[in-house]
Amino acid sequence: MSEHRRVFRPLVVLAALGALLATGAPGAAAQAGLERELRARANEARLTTREARDAFLASRRAATASLTDTLVIDGLTLRWPGTLRELADVDGIVAGIRDAQASLARRFGTGGTELVAGAVLDVRIPVQRASRTPRIRLAPAAERAGQGQTLSTPVERAAVRRYVLDLAGTRLRESHAALRTYPASALSLDESSDHAARAARSLATGESAPGRRCARGSVSACRAILTHAEGEQAKALWYDREDDRSIVFVTQHHRIARDRTTLIEARKRCLADGDAPSCRLVVQQSAPHYPFTWLVRGSFIAHAIEMGGADGLARLKADTVTRDPIALLARVAALPEDSLIASWQRAGARAVEDSTGSLAPLTVAALFWCGIFFFGATRRRPR
Amino acid sequence: MFAQILRTHWAWTRALVGVLALLTFVTPAFVWRLANLGTSGAPPALALMEGFAAAGVILAFLAVLGAFAIAAQPWTVDAATNHVYPLSLPIPWARYLAMRYSAGALMLLGPTLALWLGCVMALAMVELPDVLRSYAGALALRFLLASLLAYSATFALQHLAGRRAPMVLLVSILALVVVGFGVGIVAGRADLVDATLRLLIEWPGPFAIFTEPWVLVDV
């Protein structure tokens, strides 16, 4: 029996395998067919989705193309598509604009509100492909790059206020040639902005020794970094010899032309060994760059305008001859130039102190919550 | 009695406190070493500020993790005997908890002191420009407050939820995420989620200490 088994067992196994293959082949063929069908269905579904999405976008474009509703708020015209009410709270936008106008009127009188009078603001609903949070775009009718802003809905009143105050700053800066051509960040008339603190931090931590001296209160150093200059004059004003290594430290390779292997080697020597001639070589050959954020000058303009108040705006409007921005701003603020610079420097230092924040309120809040948690823990006693 | 509770707390958590103290001690120097690799000489002020900035994130993480362990360990030991020892004491439960809580809170002083020493040592290794100031004490105080807050939250959760504390915590986080984002997506009101988060992480919310800047050097 065992002999028979030895002979027949491989045959039985082979037969079983053959039977399996024979029954499996149609199964595999059926599976391939099913797969083809599923793939075709998926393609169809994908096409349908795309068509539906395109139709939705087309209807959205048509609905938002025309700005049918208009409202004039103290000389500022707001236009929005009729469909906006379905999506966002127009009242929130209007309230934000009124807040900004009230702030301008309080600080600069009628001259302040006139800064945004005549402006036409369009509210558009940008076509968004996959939007979880609907957004709107607020921009002047003749929008130039960077003047518009996209806001989440429901619109935050404070965000609109901030936007209108920024717009007022932009219009103010554009109203005078000396300010228009003075390289600086966009002027913000938002009194709660953190520009002053950021500017002061940039001064104190920049690679420019005059900047650091300015942060410590040197008026002449502040004047140097506020002065508009170019090329070698800029380097002489904004940097000291002692800054060479620091400048090289922050000068990235991309600022040095690729084929200048000598300079790259000099940079390495400067950073590794502090070799002064190598540092000087790199500094002389590299393109000069303003060692701070442009907010430094932006905050200086904002400070002078704030100091001047309503009369300052009138003086700015009346002045058509002054070309030097520092002289012009001193006139606006009705202060001698050095006094204005010193006052701006002190305001920046105060802003830094305020932004660091005090630990006292945090400590009180933390201890209060610890007490609450402990009280909660005592509410249950194990049995 | 408090001395006895303090002694047992120390016995149960000394290894954790030791490890936490070691980690907080080395963090400032470690972070600076990482940031300063590849350069030599005195770095500019901005590089110094940015170099030390990562320490805040690591320390906040250590504050939560360490405080969690220090609060959970003694409870676990008590729970293993069904709290027979504390329940047999001739004092009210709230008073026992106050002593247990205080003992744990005192343990947090070790890592805080180690952090302060670590900051002082790390700052001694670098040449601080005269425009920058060190805030070693303020950073250590922030760490202590954050640890204390995380410790208190864990302590409350552990004593309220008992053995189910990890599950309750997990479910709470999941619920917050699901409900928060669900409402945000369904109602198109992302501001609701933002508002809820702000209540928790902005002053005077319970976790404001974690979101305020943790700086070792600043202007």
Coordinates of C-alpha atoms in Angstrom, one line a residue:
Chain A
M1 CA 0.0 0.0 0.0
S2 CA 2.7 2.3 1.0
E3 CA 4.5 1.7 -2.4
H4 CA 1.3 2.6 -4.2
R5 CA 1.0 5.8 -2.2
R6 CA 4.6 6.8 -3.0
V7 CA 3.8 6.4 -6.7
F8 CA 0.4 8.0 -6.8
R9 CA 0.9 10.8 -4.3
P10 CA 2.8 13.1 -6.7
L11 CA 0.2 12.3 -9.4
V12 CA -2.6 13.2 -7.1
V13 CA -0.9 16.5 -6.2
L14 CA -0.3 17.4 -9.8
A15 CA -3.9 16.6 -10.7
A16 CA -5.1 18.8 -7.8
L17 CA -2.9 21.6 -9.0
G18 CA -4.2 21.2 -12.5
A19 CA -7.8 21.3 -11.3
L20 CA -7.0 24.5 -9.3
L21 CA -5.5 26.2 -12.2
A22 CA -8.3 25.2 -14.5
T23 CA -10.9 26.6 -12.1
G24 CA -8.8 29.7 -11.2
A25 CA -8.2 30.9 -14.8
P26 CA -11.8 31.9 -15.4
G27 CA -11.8 33.5 -12.0
A28 CA -8.7 35.6 -12.8
A29 CA -10.3 36.6 -16.2
A30 CA -13.5 37.6 -14.4
Q31 CA -11.5 39.7 -11.9
A32 CA -9.6 41.5 -14.7
G33 CA -13.0 42.3 -16.3
L34 CA -14.3 43.6 -13.0
E35 CA -11.2 45.8 -12.6
R36 CA -11.6 47.2 -16.1
E37 CA -15.2 48.0 -15.4
L38 CA -14.4 49.7 -12.0
R39 CA -11.7 51.7 -13.7
A40 CA -14.1 52.9 -16.4
R41 CA -16.6 53.9 -13.7
A42 CA -14.0 55.8 -11.8
N43 CA -12.9 57.7 -14.9
E44 CA -16.6 58.5 -15.6
A45 CA -17.1 59.7 -12.0
R46 CA -13.9 61.8 -12.2
L47 CA -15.2 63.5 -15.5
T48 CA -18.5 64.2 -13.9
T49 CA -16.9 65.7 -10.8
R50 CA -14.7 67.9 -13.0
E51 CA -17.7 69.0 -15.1
A52 CA -19.7 69.8 -11.9
R53 CA -16.8 71.8 -10.5
D54 CA -16.3 73.8 -13.7
A55 CA -20.0 74.6 -13.8
F56 CA -19.9 75.8 -10.2
L57 CA -16.9 78.0 -10.9
A58 CA -18.5 79.4 -14.0
S59 CA -21.7 80.3 -12.0
R60 CA -19.6 81.8 -9.3
R61 CA -17.7 84.0 -11.8
A62 CA -21.0 85.1 -13.3
A63 CA -22.5 85.9 -9.9
T64 CA -19.5 87.9 -8.7
A65 CA -18.6 89.7 -11.8
S66 CA -20.9 92.6 -11.4
L67 CA -20.7 94.8 -8.3
T68 CA -24.4 95.7 -8.0
D69 CA -24.7 97.1 -4.5
T70 CA -23.0 100.4 -3.4
L71 CA -22.8 102.3 -0.1
V72 CA -21.0 105.6 0.6
I73 CA -19.6 105.9 4.1
D74 CA -18.2 109.4 4.8
G75 CA -16.9 109.8 1.3
L76 CA -15.5 106.2 1.0
T77 CA -17.5 104.2 -1.6
L78 CA -18.0 100.5 -1.0
R79 CA -19.2 98.3 -3.8
W80 CA -20.0 94.6 -3.5
P81 CA -21.8 91.9 -5.6
G82 CA -25.4 91.1 -4.7
T83 CA -24.5 87.6 -3.8
L84 CA -22.2 88.8 -1.0
R85 CA -25.0 88.9 1.6
E86 CA -25.3 85.2 1.2
L87 CA -21.7 84.7 2.1
A88 CA -20.5 87.4 4.3
D89 CA -21.7 90.0 6.7
V90 CA -21.5 93.4 4.9
D91 CA -22.4 95.1 8.2
G92 CA -19.1 93.8 9.6
I93 CA -17.2 95.5 6.7
V94 CA -19.1 98.7 7.1
A95 CA -18.5 98.7 10.9
G96 CA -14.8 98.2 10.3
I97 CA -14.6 101.1 7.9
R98 CA -16.5 103.3 10.4
D99 CA -14.0 102.3 13.2
A100 CA -11.1 103.3 11.0
Q101 CA -12.7 106.6 10.0
A102 CA -13.4 107.3 13.7
S103 CA -9.8 106.6 14.6
L104 CA -8.5 108.9 11.8
A105 CA -10.9 111.6 12.8
R106 CA -9.9 111.4 16.5
R107 CA -6.1 111.6 15.7
F108 CA -6.0 113.8 12.6
G109 CA -9.3 115.6 12.5
T110 CA -11.1 116.1 9.2
G111 CA -7.8 115.8 7.4
G112 CA -7.6 112.2 8.6
T113 CA -11.0 111.2 7.2
E114 CA -10.1 113.0 4.0
L115 CA -7.3 110.5 3.6
V116 CA -9.7 107.8 2.6
A117 CA -12.5 110.0 1.2
G118 CA -12.9 109.5 -2.5
A119 CA -11.5 105.9 -2.3
V120 CA -13.6 103.2 -4.0
L121 CA -13.3 99.9 -2.3
D122 CA -14.5 96.8 -4.1
V123 CA -15.5 93.6 -2.3
R124 CA -15.1 90.6 -4.4
I125 CA -15.6 86.9 -3.8
P126 CA -12.5 85.2 -5.2
V127 CA -13.2 82.0 -7.0
Q128 CA -11.9 79.3 -4.9
R129 CA -11.5 75.7 -6.0
A130 CA -11.5 74.0 -2.6
S131 CA -12.6 76.3 0.0
R132 CA -13.5 75.3 3.6
T133 CA -13.6 78.9 4.8
P134 CA -15.2 81.3 2.3
R135 CA -13.1 84.4 1.7
I136 CA -13.6 87.8 0.3
R137 CA -11.2 90.2 -1.2
L138 CA -11.2 93.9 -0.3
A139 CA -9.3 96.1 -2.7
P140 CA -9.3 99.6 -4.2
A141 CA -11.3 99.8 -7.5
A142 CA -8.1 100.4 -9.4
E143 CA -6.1 97.8 -7.5
R144 CA -2.4 98.0 -7.7
A145 CA -0.1 95.1 -6.6
G146 CA -0.2 94.6 -2.9
Q147 CA -3.0 97.0 -2.1
G148 CA -5.8 94.4 -1.8
Q149 CA -6.4 92.0 1.1
T150 CA -8.1 88.7 1.3
L151 CA -10.2 88.2 4.5
S152 CA -11.9 85.2 6.0
T153 CA -15.6 85.3 6.5
P154 CA -17.5 86.2 8.6
V155 CA -15.4 89.3 8.3
E156 CA -13.6 90.5 11.4
R157 CA -14.4 94.1 12.1
A158 CA -10.8 94.7 13.4
A159 CA -9.3 93.3 10.2
V160 CA -11.2 95.7 8.0
R161 CA -10.3 98.6 10.4
R162 CA -6.6 97.7 10.1
Y163 CA -6.9 97.5 6.3
V164 CA -8.5 100.9 5.9
L165 CA -5.9 102.5 8.2
D166 CA -3.2 100.9 6.1
L167 CA -4.9 102.2 3.0
A168 CA -4.9 105.7 4.5
G169 CA -1.2 105.4 5.2
T170 CA -0.5 104.4 1.6
R171 CA -2.6 107.3 0.2
L172 CA -0.8 109.7 2.6
R173 CA 2.6 108.5 1.5
E174 CA 1.7 108.8 -2.1
S175 CA 0.5 112.4 -1.6
H176 CA 4.0 113.8 -1.2
A177 CA 6.9 113.2 -3.6
A178 CA 9.5 113.2 -0.8
L179 CA 7.7 110.4 1.0
R180 CA 6.9 108.5 -2.2
T181 CA 10.5 108.2 -3.2
Y182 CA 11.9 107.5 0.3
P183 CA 12.6 103.7 0.5
A184 CA 10.5 102.4 3.4
S185 CA 7.9 99.8 4.3
A186 CA 4.3 100.6 3.6
L187 CA 3.1 103.2 6.0
S188 CA 0.5 102.0 8.5
L189 CA -1.6 104.4 10.5
D190 CA -2.8 101.6 12.7
E191 CA -1.8 102.8 16.2
S192 CA -1.9 99.2 17.5
S193 CA 0.5 97.8 15.0
D194 CA 3.7 96.2 16.3
H195 CA 5.9 98.0 13.7
A196 CA 7.7 100.2 16.2
A197 CA 8.8 97.2 18.3
R198 CA 9.9 95.2 15.3
A199 CA 11.8 98.2 13.9
A200 CA 13.6 98.7 17.3
R201 CA 14.5 95.0 17.5
S202 CA 15.8 95.1 14.0
L203 CA 18.0 98.1 14.9
A204 CA 19.4 96.5 18.0
T205 CA 20.1 93.1 16.4
G206 CA 21.3 94.1 13.0
E207 CA 24.8 93.8 11.7
S208 CA 25.2 97.5 11.6
A209 CA 27.1 99.3 14.4
P210 CA 25.4 102.6 13.7
G211 CA 22.1 100.8 14.0
R212 CA 23.1 99.3 17.4
R213 CA 24.3 102.8 18.5
C214 CA 20.9 104.2 17.5
A215 CA 19.2 101.5 19.5
R216 CA 21.2 102.7 22.5
G217 CA 20.0 106.3 21.9
S218 CA 22.6 107.9 19.6
V219 CA 20.7 110.5 17.6
S220 CA 23.5 110.9 15.0
A221 CA 23.6 107.2 14.4
C222 CA 19.8 107.1 14.0
R223 CA 20.1 110.0 11.5
A224 CA 22.7 108.0 9.5
I225 CA 20.5 104.9 9.2
L226 CA 17.4 107.0 8.3
T227 CA 19.3 108.9 5.6
H228 CA 18.5 107.8 2.1
A229 CA 21.7 106.8 0.4
E230 CA 23.0 104.4 -2.3
G231 CA 26.2 102.6 -3.2
E232 CA 29.4 103.4 -1.4
Q233 CA 27.8 106.3 0.5
A234 CA 25.2 103.9 1.9
K235 CA 27.9 101.5 3.0
A236 CA 29.8 104.3 4.7
L237 CA 26.7 105.5 6.5
W238 CA 25.1 102.2 7.5
Y239 CA 28.2 100.2 8.5
D240 CA 31.4 100.7 10.5
R241 CA 34.7 98.8 9.8
E242 CA 34.0 96.7 12.9
D243 CA 30.9 95.4 11.2
D244 CA 32.8 93.7 8.3
R245 CA 32.8 90.2 9.9
S246 CA 29.1 90.5 10.9
I247 CA 28.1 91.6 7.4
V248 CA 30.0 88.7 5.9
F249 CA 28.3 86.4 8.4
V250 CA 24.9 87.3 7.1
T251 CA 25.9 87.7 3.5
Q252 CA 24.8 84.4 1.9
H253 CA 26.6 82.7 -0.9
H254 CA 24.0 83.8 -3.4
R255 CA 24.9 87.4 -2.8
I256 CA 28.4 86.6 -4.1
A257 CA 28.5 85.9 -7.9
R258 CA 29.0 82.3 -8.6
D259 CA 32.2 82.6 -10.6
R260 CA 33.9 84.6 -7.9
T261 CA 35.7 81.7 -6.2
T262 CA 38.2 84.2 -4.7
L263 CA 35.4 85.9 -2.8
I264 CA 34.0 82.6 -1.6
E265 CA 37.4 81.6 -0.3
A266 CA 37.8 85.1 1.3
R267 CA 34.4 84.6 3.0
K268 CA 35.5 81.3 4.4
R269 CA 38.7 82.8 5.7
C270 CA 36.8 85.7 7.2
L271 CA 34.3 83.6 9.0
A272 CA 36.8 80.9 10.1
D273 CA 39.8 82.9 11.1
G274 CA 38.3 86.4 11.4
D275 CA 40.9 87.6 8.8
A276 CA 40.2 91.3 8.5
P277 CA 41.5 91.9 4.9
S278 CA 39.4 89.0 3.7
C279 CA 36.3 90.4 5.4
R280 CA 36.9 93.8 3.9
L281 CA 37.4 92.3 0.4
V282 CA 34.0 90.5 0.6
V283 CA 32.2 93.6 2.0
Q284 CA 33.7 95.8 -0.8
Q285 CA 32.8 93.4 -3.6
S286 CA 29.3 92.3 -2.3
A287 CA 26.2 94.3 -3.2
P288 CA 25.2 96.5 -0.3
H289 CA 22.0 95.9 1.4
Y290 CA 20.0 97.8 3.9
P291 CA 20.9 96.2 7.2
F292 CA 17.4 96.5 8.8
T293 CA 13.8 95.8 8.0
W294 CA 12.2 98.6 6.0
L295 CA 9.9 99.0 9.0
V296 CA 12.6 101.1 10.6
R297 CA 11.8 103.9 8.2
G298 CA 8.1 103.1 8.0
S299 CA 7.8 103.4 11.7
F300 CA 9.8 106.7 11.6
I301 CA 7.3 108.2 9.1
A302 CA 4.3 106.9 11.2
H303 CA 5.8 108.4 14.3
A304 CA 6.3 111.8 12.8
I305 CA 2.7 111.8 11.3
E306 CA 1.3 110.8 14.7
M307 CA 3.3 113.5 16.5
G308 CA 2.1 116.1 14.0
G309 CA -1.6 115.2 14.4
A310 CA -4.2 117.2 12.5
D311 CA -2.0 120.3 12.1
G312 CA 0.8 118.0 10.9
L313 CA -1.3 116.7 8.0
A314 CA -2.2 120.3 7.0
R315 CA 1.5 121.2 7.1
L316 CA 2.3 118.1 4.9
K317 CA -0.3 119.1 2.4
A318 CA 0.9 122.7 2.2
D319 CA 4.5 121.7 1.8
T320 CA 5.4 121.2 -1.9
V321 CA 9.1 122.1 -1.9
T322 CA 10.9 120.0 0.7
R323 CA 12.6 117.0 -0.8
D324 CA 14.5 115.7 2.2
P325 CA 12.3 113.2 4.0
I326 CA 13.8 113.8 7.4
A327 CA 13.4 117.6 7.1
L328 CA 9.9 117.2 5.8
L329 CA 8.8 114.9 8.6
A330 CA 10.4 117.2 11.2
R331 CA 8.2 120.0 9.8
V332 CA 5.2 117.8 9.9
A333 CA 5.8 116.9 13.6
A334 CA 6.7 120.5 14.3
L335 CA 9.9 119.5 16.0
P336 CA 13.6 120.0 15.4
E337 CA 15.0 117.1 13.4
D338 CA 17.1 115.8 16.2
S339 CA 14.2 115.9 18.7
L340 CA 12.0 114.0 16.3
I341 CA 14.6 111.3 15.8
A342 CA 15.2 111.0 19.6
S343 CA 11.5 110.8 20.3
W344 CA 11.1 108.1 17.6
Q345 CA 14.0 106.1 19.2
R346 CA 12.5 106.3 22.6
A347 CA 9.1 105.3 21.3
G348 CA 10.7 102.2 19.7
A349 CA 12.5 101.2 23.0
R350 CA 9.2 101.5 24.9
A351 CA 7.4 99.4 22.3
V352 CA 10.0 96.6 22.7
E353 CA 9.5 96.7 26.5
D354 CA 5.7 96.5 26.1
S355 CA 6.0 93.6 23.6
T356 CA 8.1 91.5 25.8
G357 CA 5.2 91.5 28.3
S358 CA 5.2 91.3 32.0
L359 CA 5.2 88.0 33.8
A360 CA 2.9 89.3 36.6
P361 CA -0.5 88.8 34.8
L362 CA 0.7 85.5 33.4
T363 CA 1.7 84.4 36.9
V364 CA -1.7 85.4 38.4
A365 CA -3.6 83.6 35.6
A366 CA -1.5 80.5 35.9
L367 CA -1.9 80.3 39.7
F368 CA -5.6 81.0 39.4
W369 CA -6.0 78.0 37.0
C370 CA -3.9 75.8 39.2
G371 CA -6.3 76.6 42.0
I372 CA -9.2 75.7 39.8
F373 CA -7.6 72.4 38.8
F374 CA -6.8 71.5 42.5
F375 CA -10.4 72.4 43.5
G376 CA -11.6 70.1 40.8
A377 CA -9.4 67.3 42.0
T378 CA -10.9 67.4 45.5
R379 CA -14.4 66.9 44.2
R380 CA -14.1 63.1 44.0
R381 CA -13.0 60.8 46.8
P382 CA -12.2 57.2 46.0
R383 CA -14.3 54.6 47.8
Chain B
M1 CA 2.6 64.2 58.2
F2 CA 3.6 66.5 55.3
A3 CA 7.2 65.5 55.8
Q4 CA 6.3 61.9 55.5
I5 CA 4.2 62.5 52.3
L6 CA 7.0 64.5 50.9
R7 CA 9.5 61.7 51.6
T8 CA 7.3 59.1 49.9
H9 CA 6.8 61.4 46.9
W10 CA 10.5 61.9 46.6
A11 CA 11.1 58.2 46.8
W12 CA 8.6 57.5 44.1
T13 CA 9.6 60.3 41.7
R14 CA 13.3 61.0 42.3
A15 CA 14.4 59.2 39.1
L16 CA 11.9 61.2 37.1
V17 CA 12.9 64.5 38.7
G18 CA 16.6 63.6 38.2
V19 CA 16.1 62.9 34.5
L20 CA 14.0 66.0 34.0
A21 CA 16.5 68.2 35.8
L22 CA 19.3 66.8 33.7
L23 CA 17.4 67.5 30.5
T24 CA 16.5 71.0 31.5
F25 CA 20.1 71.7 32.5
V26 CA 21.6 70.7 29.2
T27 CA 18.8 72.1 26.9
P28 CA 20.2 75.7 26.6
A29 CA 23.7 74.6 25.9
F30 CA 22.5 71.8 23.6
V31 CA 20.3 74.2 21.6
W32 CA 23.0 76.8 21.3
R33 CA 25.5 74.1 20.2
L34 CA 23.1 72.9 17.5
A35 CA 22.5 76.5 16.2
N36 CA 26.1 77.5 16.3
L37 CA 27.6 74.5 14.5
G38 CA 29.8 75.5 11.5
T39 CA 30.5 79.0 12.7
S40 CA 33.2 80.4 15.0
G41 CA 33.8 83.6 16.8
A42 CA 31.3 86.0 18.2
P43 CA 28.0 85.6 16.4
P44 CA 25.8 88.7 15.6
A45 CA 23.0 89.5 18.0
L46 CA 20.2 88.3 15.7
A47 CA 21.9 84.9 15.3
L48 CA 22.1 84.6 19.1
M49 CA 18.5 85.4 19.5
E50 CA 17.4 82.9 16.8
G51 CA 19.9 80.3 18.1
F52 CA 18.4 80.2 21.6
A53 CA 14.8 80.5 20.3
A54 CA 14.4 76.7 19.9
A55 CA 15.0 76.3 23.6
G56 CA 11.6 77.6 24.4
V57 CA 9.8 74.9 22.4
I58 CA 11.9 72.1 23.9
L59 CA 11.4 73.5 27.4
A60 CA 7.6 73.8 27.0
F61 CA 7.5 70.1 25.9
L62 CA 9.6 69.1 28.9
A63 CA 7.4 71.1 31.2
V64 CA 4.3 69.2 30.1
L65 CA 6.0 65.8 29.9
G66 CA 7.8 66.0 33.3
A67 CA 4.8 67.4 35.1
F68 CA 2.6 64.7 33.7
A69 CA 4.9 62.0 35.0
I70 CA 5.4 63.6 38.4
A71 CA 1.7 63.9 38.9
A72 CA 0.8 60.4 37.6
Q73 CA 3.4 58.3 39.3
P74 CA 2.3 58.7 43.0
W75 CA -1.3 58.3 42.0
T76 CA -0.5 55.0 40.3
V77 CA 1.3 53.8 43.4
D78 CA -1.7 54.8 45.6
A79 CA -4.2 53.2 43.2
A80 CA -2.3 49.9 43.2
T81 CA -3.5 49.5 46.9
N82 CA -6.9 51.0 46.2
H83 CA -5.9 54.2 48.1
V84 CA -6.1 52.3 51.4
Y85 CA -3.3 54.2 53.0
P86 CA -4.6 57.8 52.3
L87 CA -8.2 56.7 53.2
S88 CA -7.0 55.3 56.5
L89 CA -5.4 58.5 57.6
P90 CA -7.3 60.5 60.2
I91 CA -7.5 63.6 58.1
P92 CA -10.1 64.9 55.6
W93 CA -9.5 63.8 51.9
A94 CA -9.1 67.4 50.7
R95 CA -6.3 68.0 53.2
Y96 CA -4.5 64.8 52.2
L97 CA -4.8 65.9 48.5
A98 CA -3.5 69.4 49.4
M99 CA -0.4 67.8 51.0
R100 CA 0.1 65.4 48.1
Y101 CA -0.3 68.2 45.6
S102 CA 2.1 70.5 47.5
A103 CA 4.7 67.7 47.7
G104 CA 4.5 67.2 43.9
A105 CA 4.7 70.9 43.2
L106 CA 7.8 71.1 45.3
M107 CA 9.4 68.4 43.1
L108 CA 9.1 70.8 40.2
L109 CA 11.6 73.2 41.8
G110 CA 14.5 70.8 41.1
P111 CA 14.2 70.9 37.3
T112 CA 13.5 74.7 37.4
L113 CA 16.7 75.3 39.4
A114 CA 18.6 73.0 37.0
L115 CA 17.2 75.0 34.1
W116 CA 18.3 78.3 35.6
L117 CA 21.8 77.0 36.2
G118 CA 21.9 75.6 32.6
C119 CA 20.9 79.0 31.2
V120 CA 23.5 80.8 33.2
M121 CA 26.2 78.3 32.1
A122 CA 25.1 78.5 28.4
L123 CA 25.2 82.3 28.5
A124 CA 28.6 82.2 30.1
M125 CA 29.9 80.3 27.0
V126 CA 28.8 83.1 24.6
E127 CA 29.8 86.7 24.2
L128 CA 26.5 88.6 24.6
P129 CA 26.4 91.8 22.6
D130 CA 25.7 94.9 24.8
V131 CA 22.3 95.4 23.0
L132 CA 21.0 92.0 24.3
R133 CA 19.9 91.1 27.7
S134 CA 19.6 87.6 29.2
Y135 CA 16.3 86.5 30.7
A136 CA 17.5 83.3 32.5
G137 CA 15.4 84.0 35.6
A138 CA 12.3 84.9 33.6
L139 CA 12.6 81.8 31.5
A140 CA 13.0 79.6 34.6
L141 CA 10.0 81.2 36.1
R142 CA 8.0 80.6 32.9
F143 CA 9.1 76.9 33.0
L144 CA 8.0 76.6 36.6
L145 CA 4.6 78.1 35.9
A146 CA 4.1 76.0 32.9
S147 CA 5.1 72.8 34.8
L148 CA 2.9 73.7 37.7
L149 CA -0.1 74.2 35.3
A150 CA 0.5 70.9 33.5
Y151 CA 1.0 69.2 36.9
S152 CA -2.2 70.7 38.2
A153 CA -4.2 69.7 35.1
T154 CA -2.8 66.1 35.3
F155 CA -3.4 65.9 39.0
A156 CA -7.1 67.0 38.5
L157 CA -7.6 64.6 35.7
Q158 CA -6.0 61.7 37.5
H159 CA -8.1 62.2 40.7
L160 CA -11.3 62.9 38.9
A161 CA -11.2 60.1 36.2
G162 CA -9.1 57.6 38.1
R163 CA -7.9 54.6 36.0
R164 CA -9.8 56.0 33.1
A165 CA -7.7 59.2 33.0
P166 CA -5.8 58.3 29.8
M167 CA -9.0 57.3 28.0
V168 CA -10.8 60.5 29.2
L169 CA -7.9 62.6 28.0
L170 CA -7.7 60.9 24.6
V171 CA -11.5 61.2 24.1
S172 CA -11.5 64.8 25.2
I173 CA -8.8 65.7 22.7
L174 CA -10.5 63.7 19.9
A175 CA -13.8 65.3 20.8
L176 CA -12.3 68.8 20.7
V177 CA -10.7 68.1 17.3
V178 CA -13.7 66.4 15.7
V179 CA -16.3 68.7 17.1
G180 CA -14.2 71.8 16.5
F181 CA -13.3 71.0 12.9
G182 CA -16.7 69.5 12.3
V183 CA -18.5 72.6 13.3
G184 CA -15.9 74.7 11.3
I185 CA -16.4 72.7 8.1
V186 CA -20.1 72.1 8.3
A187 CA -21.1 75.6 9.3
G188 CA -18.3 77.3 7.4
R189 CA -17.4 79.0 10.7
A190 CA -13.6 78.7 11.1
D191 CA -13.9 81.6 13.5
L192 CA -15.7 79.4 16.1
V193 CA -12.7 77.1 16.2
D194 CA -10.4 80.0 16.4
A195 CA -12.4 81.6 19.2
T196 CA -12.4 78.4 21.2
L197 CA -8.7 77.9 20.8
R198 CA -8.1 81.6 21.7
L199 CA -10.1 81.1 25.0
L200 CA -7.7 78.4 25.9
I201 CA -4.4 79.7 24.8
E202 CA -4.7 83.5 25.2
W203 CA -4.5 85.4 28.5
P204 CA -6.3 84.8 30.8
G205 CA -6.9 81.3 29.4
P206 CA -5.4 78.3 31.3
F207 CA -2.7 77.6 28.8
A208 CA -1.6 81.2 27.9
I209 CA 1.8 80.6 29.6
F210 CA 2.7 78.1 26.8
T211 CA 2.0 80.6 23.9
E212 CA 3.7 83.7 25.3
P213 CA 7.3 84.0 24.0
W214 CA 9.8 81.9 25.9
V215 CA 13.0 83.8 25.3
L216 CA 16.4 83.4 26.9
V217 CA 18.0 86.5 25.2
D218 CA 16.2 89.5 23.8
V219 CA 16.8 93.2 23.2

